[in-house]
Amino acid sequence: MAIRVAIDVMLAERQMSVGELAEKVGITPANISILKNNHARAIRFSTLEALCQALDCEPGDLLRRENHDSTTKEA
């Protein structure tokens, strides 16, 4: 199981660039790219809140849980 950050979807829907988002959130474009490419190991709640404010969304709109377990058991 993995948690993915769906910033790319939100940026596309809002026709916003990584640079624009970085400026609105107050973090570097490199850090936005780390989140966007799912290379982040953690995210601060303050950053998540700033992202949600800048993108006018809820945390659940940005965070996705992906199940990579291919060994599902049937009853």
PDB file of C-alpha atoms in Angstrom:
ATOM      1  CA  MET A   1       0.000   0.000   0.000  1.00  0.00           C
ATOM      2  CA  ALA A   2       1.236   3.485  -0.825  1.00  0.00           C
ATOM      3  CA  ILE A   3      -0.006   7.025  -0.352  1.00  0.00           C
ATOM      4  CA  ARG A   4       0.260   9.142  -3.486  1.00  0.00           C
ATOM      5  CA  VAL A   5      -0.010  12.918  -3.821  1.00  0.00           C
ATOM      6  CA  ALA A   6      -2.237  13.921  -6.736  1.00  0.00           C
ATOM      7  CA  ILE A   7      -0.878  17.422  -7.274  1.00  0.00           C
ATOM      8  CA  ASP A   8      -0.475  16.879 -11.014  1.00  0.00           C
ATOM      9  CA  VAL A   9      -4.221  16.295 -11.395  1.00  0.00           C
ATOM     10  CA  MET A  10      -5.079  19.395  -9.378  1.00  0.00           C
ATOM     11  CA  LEU A  11      -2.592  21.536 -11.319  1.00  0.00           C
ATOM     12  CA  ALA A  12      -4.007  20.372 -14.644  1.00  0.00           C
ATOM     13  CA  GLU A  13      -7.597  21.027 -13.552  1.00  0.00           C
ATOM     14  CA  ARG A  14      -6.680  24.534 -12.435  1.00  0.00           C
ATOM     15  CA  GLN A  15      -4.319  25.244 -15.336  1.00  0.00           C
ATOM     16  CA  MET A  16      -1.623  26.195 -12.835  1.00  0.00           C
ATOM     17  CA  SER A  17       2.121  25.671 -13.143  1.00  0.00           C
ATOM     18  CA  VAL A  18       4.415  24.159 -10.524  1.00  0.00           C
ATOM     19  CA  GLY A  19       6.082  27.565 -10.180  1.00  0.00           C
ATOM     20  CA  GLU A  20       2.763  29.313  -9.538  1.00  0.00           C
ATOM     21  CA  LEU A  21       1.785  26.761  -6.909  1.00  0.00           C
ATOM     22  CA  ALA A  22       5.190  26.952  -5.237  1.00  0.00           C
ATOM     23  CA  GLU A  23       4.883  30.731  -5.001  1.00  0.00           C
ATOM     24  CA  LYS A  24       1.366  30.540  -3.514  1.00  0.00           C
ATOM     25  CA  VAL A  25       2.357  27.854  -0.995  1.00  0.00           C
ATOM     26  CA  GLY A  26       5.713  29.383  -0.086  1.00  0.00           C
ATOM     27  CA  ILE A  27       7.926  26.393  -0.857  1.00  0.00           C
ATOM     28  CA  THR A  28      10.403  25.793  -3.666  1.00  0.00           C
ATOM     29  CA  PRO A  29       9.351  24.399  -7.054  1.00  0.00           C
ATOM     30  CA  ALA A  30      11.788  21.538  -6.354  1.00  0.00           C
ATOM     31  CA  ASN A  31       9.788  20.560  -3.269  1.00  0.00           C
ATOM     32  CA  ILE A  32       6.522  20.734  -5.228  1.00  0.00           C
ATOM     33  CA  SER A  33       8.127  18.430  -7.806  1.00  0.00           C
ATOM     34  CA  ILE A  34       9.161  15.983  -5.089  1.00  0.00           C
ATOM     35  CA  LEU A  35       5.542  15.827  -3.933  1.00  0.00           C
ATOM     36  CA  LYS A  36       4.201  15.732  -7.483  1.00  0.00           C
ATOM     37  CA  ASN A  37       6.455  12.840  -8.465  1.00  0.00           C
ATOM     38  CA  ASN A  38       5.640  10.920  -5.272  1.00  0.00           C
ATOM     39  CA  HIS A  39       9.203  10.954  -3.961  1.00  0.00           C
ATOM     40  CA  ALA A  40       8.285  12.547  -0.624  1.00  0.00           C
ATOM     41  CA  ARG A  41       8.440  10.439   2.516  1.00  0.00           C
ATOM     42  CA  ALA A  42       6.349  12.878   4.576  1.00  0.00           C
ATOM     43  CA  ILE A  43       4.413  16.117   4.355  1.00  0.00           C
ATOM     44  CA  ARG A  44       3.848  18.645   7.118  1.00  0.00           C
ATOM     45  CA  PHE A  45       0.256  19.473   7.953  1.00  0.00           C
ATOM     46  CA  SER A  46       1.087  23.158   7.464  1.00  0.00           C
ATOM     47  CA  THR A  47       2.275  22.400   3.905  1.00  0.00           C
ATOM     48  CA  LEU A  48      -0.786  20.262   3.228  1.00  0.00           C
ATOM     49  CA  GLU A  49      -3.009  23.065   4.501  1.00  0.00           C
ATOM     50  CA  ALA A  50      -1.211  25.629   2.316  1.00  0.00           C
ATOM     51  CA  LEU A  51      -1.562  23.337  -0.729  1.00  0.00           C
ATOM     52  CA  CYS A  52      -5.275  22.913  -0.059  1.00  0.00           C
ATOM     53  CA  GLN A  53      -5.728  26.657   0.312  1.00  0.00           C
ATOM     54  CA  ALA A  54      -3.801  27.423  -2.887  1.00  0.00           C
ATOM     55  CA  LEU A  55      -5.639  24.727  -4.863  1.00  0.00           C
ATOM     56  CA  ASP A  56      -9.038  25.332  -3.194  1.00  0.00           C
ATOM     57  CA  CYS A  57      -9.425  21.669  -2.269  1.00  0.00           C
ATOM     58  CA  GLU A  58      -9.579  19.259   0.653  1.00  0.00           C
ATOM     59  CA  PRO A  59      -6.713  17.003   1.824  1.00  0.00           C
ATOM     60  CA  GLY A  60      -8.579  13.981   0.466  1.00  0.00           C
ATOM     61  CA  ASP A  61      -8.493  15.546  -3.003  1.00  0.00           C
ATOM     62  CA  LEU A  62      -4.680  15.503  -2.883  1.00  0.00           C
ATOM     63  CA  LEU A  63      -3.907  12.253  -1.095  1.00  0.00           C
ATOM     64  CA  ARG A  64      -4.678   8.861  -2.644  1.00  0.00           C
ATOM     65  CA  ARG A  65      -4.140   5.391  -1.215  1.00  0.00           C
ATOM     66  CA  GLU A  66      -2.989   2.816  -3.752  1.00  0.00           C
ATOM     67  CA  ASN A  67      -3.023  -0.873  -2.943  1.00  0.00           C
ATOM     68  CA  HIS A  68      -0.210  -2.756  -4.653  1.00  0.00           C
ATOM     69  CA  ASP A  69      -0.962  -6.084  -2.995  1.00  0.00           C
ATOM     70  CA  SER A  70      -1.367  -8.580  -5.843  1.00  0.00           C
ATOM     71  CA  THR A  71      -1.876 -11.525  -3.497  1.00  0.00           C
ATOM     72  CA  THR A  72      -5.510 -10.981  -2.565  1.00  0.00           C
ATOM     73  CA  LYS A  73      -7.175 -13.936  -0.914  1.00  0.00           C
ATOM     74  CA  GLU A  74     -10.678 -15.042  -1.762  1.00  0.00           C
ATOM     75  CA  ALA A  75     -12.943 -16.674   0.812  1.00  0.00           C
TER      76      ALA A  75
END
